[in-house]
Amino acid sequence: MTEVEAFLSPNDEQEIVEAIKIAEKNTSGEIRVHIEFSSKKDHYERALEVFYLLEMDKTNQQNGVLIYVAVHDHKFVIYGDKGINDVVSKDFWNTTKEIMQAHFKKGDFKQGMIDGILKAGEELKTHFPWQKDDKNELSNEISKS
């Protein structure tokens, strides 16, 4: 079993996917999680690259949020697209990162991600409320490389 596969159990992954569904239930925003072993690039730059690889830049309202985790490097990045970054408070992503980091430091990666996803979902709901013609534009499954 690789370090990426061991990072979360299948049950943990399913709970994270459920958190994404809950977070997206009341918003047109889109949340994705990407996990990989390591990155030779700067983690922010790698997160941005993954954001485009997952076509998160193609959401209708530019309101996609990526939670990127490099397991071996003990690094993670929360990257929000232009639409959401234009409307959230300047410290929003840092606040979300701190919530996640508190869980990560205790080794509770699943709960850290769930809390980060739900917090992002609340903020997305405020600025991008669900409309009756909204559709899920991106997969809720965790991507890995």
mmCIF file of C-alpha atoms in Angstrom:
data_model
loop_
_atom_site.group_PDB
_atom_site.id
_atom_site.type_symbol
_atom_site.label_atom_id
_atom_site.label_comp_id
_atom_site.label_asym_id
_atom_site.label_seq_id
_atom_site.Cartn_x
_atom_site.Cartn_y
_atom_site.Cartn_z
ATOM 1 C CA MET A 1 0.000 0.000 0.000
ATOM 2 C CA THR A 2 1.406 3.377 -0.969
ATOM 3 C CA GLU A 3 1.579 6.350 1.376
ATOM 4 C CA VAL A 4 -1.193 8.046 -0.616
ATOM 5 C CA GLU A 5 -3.438 4.966 -0.309
ATOM 6 C CA ALA A 6 -2.680 4.680 3.418
ATOM 7 C CA PHE A 7 -3.351 8.385 4.092
ATOM 8 C CA LEU A 8 -7.102 7.816 4.279
ATOM 9 C CA SER A 9 -9.065 4.603 4.648
ATOM 10 C CA PRO A 10 -11.811 3.862 2.098
ATOM 11 C CA ASN A 11 -14.351 4.784 4.811
ATOM 12 C CA ASP A 12 -12.511 8.074 5.468
ATOM 13 C CA GLU A 13 -12.595 8.842 1.758
ATOM 14 C CA GLN A 14 -16.323 8.133 1.599
ATOM 15 C CA GLU A 15 -16.957 10.467 4.555
ATOM 16 C CA ILE A 16 -14.968 13.203 2.809
ATOM 17 C CA VAL A 17 -16.978 12.718 -0.401
ATOM 18 C CA GLU A 18 -20.175 12.953 1.688
ATOM 19 C CA ALA A 19 -18.880 16.201 3.242
ATOM 20 C CA ILE A 20 -18.333 17.577 -0.273
ATOM 21 C CA LYS A 21 -21.915 16.650 -1.201
ATOM 22 C CA ILE A 22 -23.223 18.356 1.954
ATOM 23 C CA ALA A 23 -21.071 21.439 1.364
ATOM 24 C CA GLU A 24 -22.230 21.719 -2.252
ATOM 25 C CA LYS A 25 -25.903 21.067 -1.482
ATOM 26 C CA ASN A 26 -26.752 24.743 -0.954
ATOM 27 C CA THR A 27 -24.311 26.388 -3.346
ATOM 28 C CA SER A 28 -23.337 26.499 -6.989
ATOM 29 C CA GLY A 29 -19.705 26.328 -5.819
ATOM 30 C CA GLU A 30 -17.544 23.281 -6.462
ATOM 31 C CA ILE A 31 -15.074 21.649 -4.054
ATOM 32 C CA ARG A 32 -12.446 19.054 -4.962
ATOM 33 C CA VAL A 33 -9.792 17.228 -2.953
ATOM 34 C CA HIS A 34 -6.533 16.070 -4.553
ATOM 35 C CA ILE A 35 -3.990 13.896 -2.736
ATOM 36 C CA GLU A 36 -0.521 12.974 -3.956
ATOM 37 C CA PHE A 37 2.677 11.608 -2.454
ATOM 38 C CA SER A 38 5.003 14.566 -2.976
ATOM 39 C CA SER A 39 5.784 17.478 -5.249
ATOM 40 C CA LYS A 40 9.115 18.659 -6.580
ATOM 41 C CA LYS A 41 7.440 21.991 -7.319
ATOM 42 C CA ASP A 42 6.409 24.679 -4.888
ATOM 43 C CA HIS A 43 3.192 23.353 -3.326
ATOM 44 C CA TYR A 44 1.144 26.411 -4.224
ATOM 45 C CA GLU A 45 2.330 26.163 -7.834
ATOM 46 C CA ARG A 46 1.531 22.447 -7.890
ATOM 47 C CA ALA A 47 -1.951 23.092 -6.454
ATOM 48 C CA LEU A 48 -2.554 25.643 -9.197
ATOM 49 C CA GLU A 49 -1.408 23.114 -11.808
ATOM 50 C CA VAL A 50 -3.762 20.447 -10.388
ATOM 51 C CA PHE A 51 -6.582 23.013 -10.329
ATOM 52 C CA TYR A 52 -6.225 23.381 -14.104
ATOM 53 C CA LEU A 53 -5.639 19.644 -14.705
ATOM 54 C CA LEU A 54 -8.959 18.931 -12.949
ATOM 55 C CA GLU A 55 -10.563 21.666 -15.100
ATOM 56 C CA MET A 56 -11.720 23.513 -12.000
ATOM 57 C CA ASP A 57 -11.148 26.794 -13.826
ATOM 58 C CA LYS A 58 -14.109 25.984 -16.084
ATOM 59 C CA THR A 59 -16.884 26.380 -13.518
ATOM 60 C CA ASN A 60 -19.618 28.745 -14.629
ATOM 61 C CA GLN A 61 -19.079 31.272 -11.816
ATOM 62 C CA GLN A 62 -15.348 30.697 -11.217
ATOM 63 C CA ASN A 63 -16.192 29.393 -7.754
ATOM 64 C CA GLY A 64 -14.193 26.198 -7.493
ATOM 65 C CA VAL A 65 -12.139 25.382 -4.389
ATOM 66 C CA LEU A 66 -9.309 22.842 -4.385
ATOM 67 C CA ILE A 67 -7.872 21.243 -1.263
ATOM 68 C CA TYR A 68 -4.482 19.904 -2.326
ATOM 69 C CA VAL A 69 -2.467 17.585 -0.045
ATOM 70 C CA ALA A 70 1.112 16.345 -0.537
ATOM 71 C CA VAL A 71 1.192 13.502 2.004
ATOM 72 C CA HIS A 72 4.933 12.846 2.262
ATOM 73 C CA ASP A 73 5.797 16.560 2.312
ATOM 74 C CA HIS A 74 3.286 17.312 5.100
ATOM 75 C CA LYS A 75 1.972 20.234 3.029
ATOM 76 C CA PHE A 76 -1.470 21.297 1.914
ATOM 77 C CA VAL A 77 -2.906 24.210 -0.025
ATOM 78 C CA ILE A 78 -6.429 25.576 -0.308
ATOM 79 C CA TYR A 79 -6.861 27.231 -3.676
ATOM 80 C CA GLY A 80 -9.977 29.193 -4.574
ATOM 81 C CA ASP A 81 -10.813 30.412 -8.065
ATOM 82 C CA LYS A 82 -11.205 34.093 -8.936
ATOM 83 C CA GLY A 83 -14.970 34.219 -8.393
ATOM 84 C CA ILE A 84 -14.732 33.159 -4.759
ATOM 85 C CA ASN A 85 -11.486 34.986 -4.002
ATOM 86 C CA ASP A 86 -13.094 38.237 -5.149
ATOM 87 C CA VAL A 87 -15.817 37.983 -2.476
ATOM 88 C CA VAL A 88 -14.372 36.233 0.597
ATOM 89 C CA SER A 89 -12.603 38.128 3.358
ATOM 90 C CA LYS A 90 -8.829 38.393 2.984
ATOM 91 C CA ASP A 91 -8.172 36.015 5.906
ATOM 92 C CA PHE A 92 -10.806 33.432 4.961
ATOM 93 C CA TRP A 93 -8.436 30.819 3.517
ATOM 94 C CA ASN A 94 -5.981 31.276 6.401
ATOM 95 C CA THR A 95 -8.797 30.719 8.902
ATOM 96 C CA THR A 96 -9.869 27.590 7.032
ATOM 97 C CA LYS A 97 -6.252 26.411 6.842
ATOM 98 C CA GLU A 98 -5.822 26.870 10.618
ATOM 99 C CA ILE A 99 -8.921 24.755 11.318
ATOM 100 C CA MET A 100 -7.569 21.985 9.121
ATOM 101 C CA GLN A 101 -4.036 22.271 10.477
ATOM 102 C CA ALA A 102 -5.214 21.831 14.076
ATOM 103 C CA HIS A 103 -6.668 18.428 13.144
ATOM 104 C CA PHE A 104 -3.717 17.496 10.922
ATOM 105 C CA LYS A 105 -1.250 18.116 13.781
ATOM 106 C CA LYS A 106 -3.156 15.509 15.809
ATOM 107 C CA GLY A 107 -3.044 13.072 12.901
ATOM 108 C CA ASP A 108 -6.781 13.410 12.236
ATOM 109 C CA PHE A 109 -6.580 14.082 8.504
ATOM 110 C CA LYS A 110 -10.126 12.995 7.734
ATOM 111 C CA GLN A 111 -11.708 15.401 10.221
ATOM 112 C CA GLY A 112 -9.398 18.217 9.153
ATOM 113 C CA MET A 113 -10.512 17.842 5.566
ATOM 114 C CA ILE A 114 -14.174 17.493 6.487
ATOM 115 C CA ASP A 115 -14.080 20.651 8.615
ATOM 116 C CA GLY A 116 -12.246 22.568 5.872
ATOM 117 C CA ILE A 117 -14.726 21.388 3.230
ATOM 118 C CA LEU A 118 -17.748 22.313 5.345
ATOM 119 C CA LYS A 119 -16.309 25.748 6.169
ATOM 120 C CA ALA A 120 -15.633 26.401 2.481
ATOM 121 C CA GLY A 121 -19.167 25.221 1.695
ATOM 122 C CA GLU A 122 -20.683 27.683 4.181
ATOM 123 C CA GLU A 123 -18.765 30.537 2.601
ATOM 124 C CA LEU A 124 -19.685 29.418 -0.907
ATOM 125 C CA LYS A 125 -23.345 29.237 0.130
ATOM 126 C CA THR A 126 -23.193 32.851 1.340
ATOM 127 C CA HIS A 127 -21.787 34.207 -1.912
ATOM 128 C CA PHE A 128 -23.017 31.619 -4.428
ATOM 129 C CA PRO A 129 -26.367 30.277 -3.195
ATOM 130 C CA TRP A 130 -27.859 27.296 -4.967
ATOM 131 C CA GLN A 131 -30.235 28.151 -7.815
ATOM 132 C CA LYS A 132 -32.822 25.766 -9.243
ATOM 133 C CA ASP A 133 -30.909 25.459 -12.533
ATOM 134 C CA ASP A 134 -27.563 24.652 -10.862
ATOM 135 C CA LYS A 135 -25.871 21.382 -11.699
ATOM 136 C CA ASN A 136 -22.889 19.622 -10.193
ATOM 137 C CA GLU A 137 -20.149 20.724 -12.599
ATOM 138 C CA LEU A 138 -17.273 18.665 -11.153
ATOM 139 C CA SER A 139 -16.826 15.202 -9.655
ATOM 140 C CA ASN A 140 -16.984 14.947 -5.869
ATOM 141 C CA GLU A 141 -14.541 12.028 -5.840
ATOM 142 C CA ILE A 142 -11.068 12.481 -4.380
ATOM 143 C CA SER A 143 -8.438 12.636 -7.116
ATOM 144 C CA LYS A 144 -5.008 11.112 -6.556
ATOM 145 C CA SER A 145 -1.685 11.012 -8.333
#
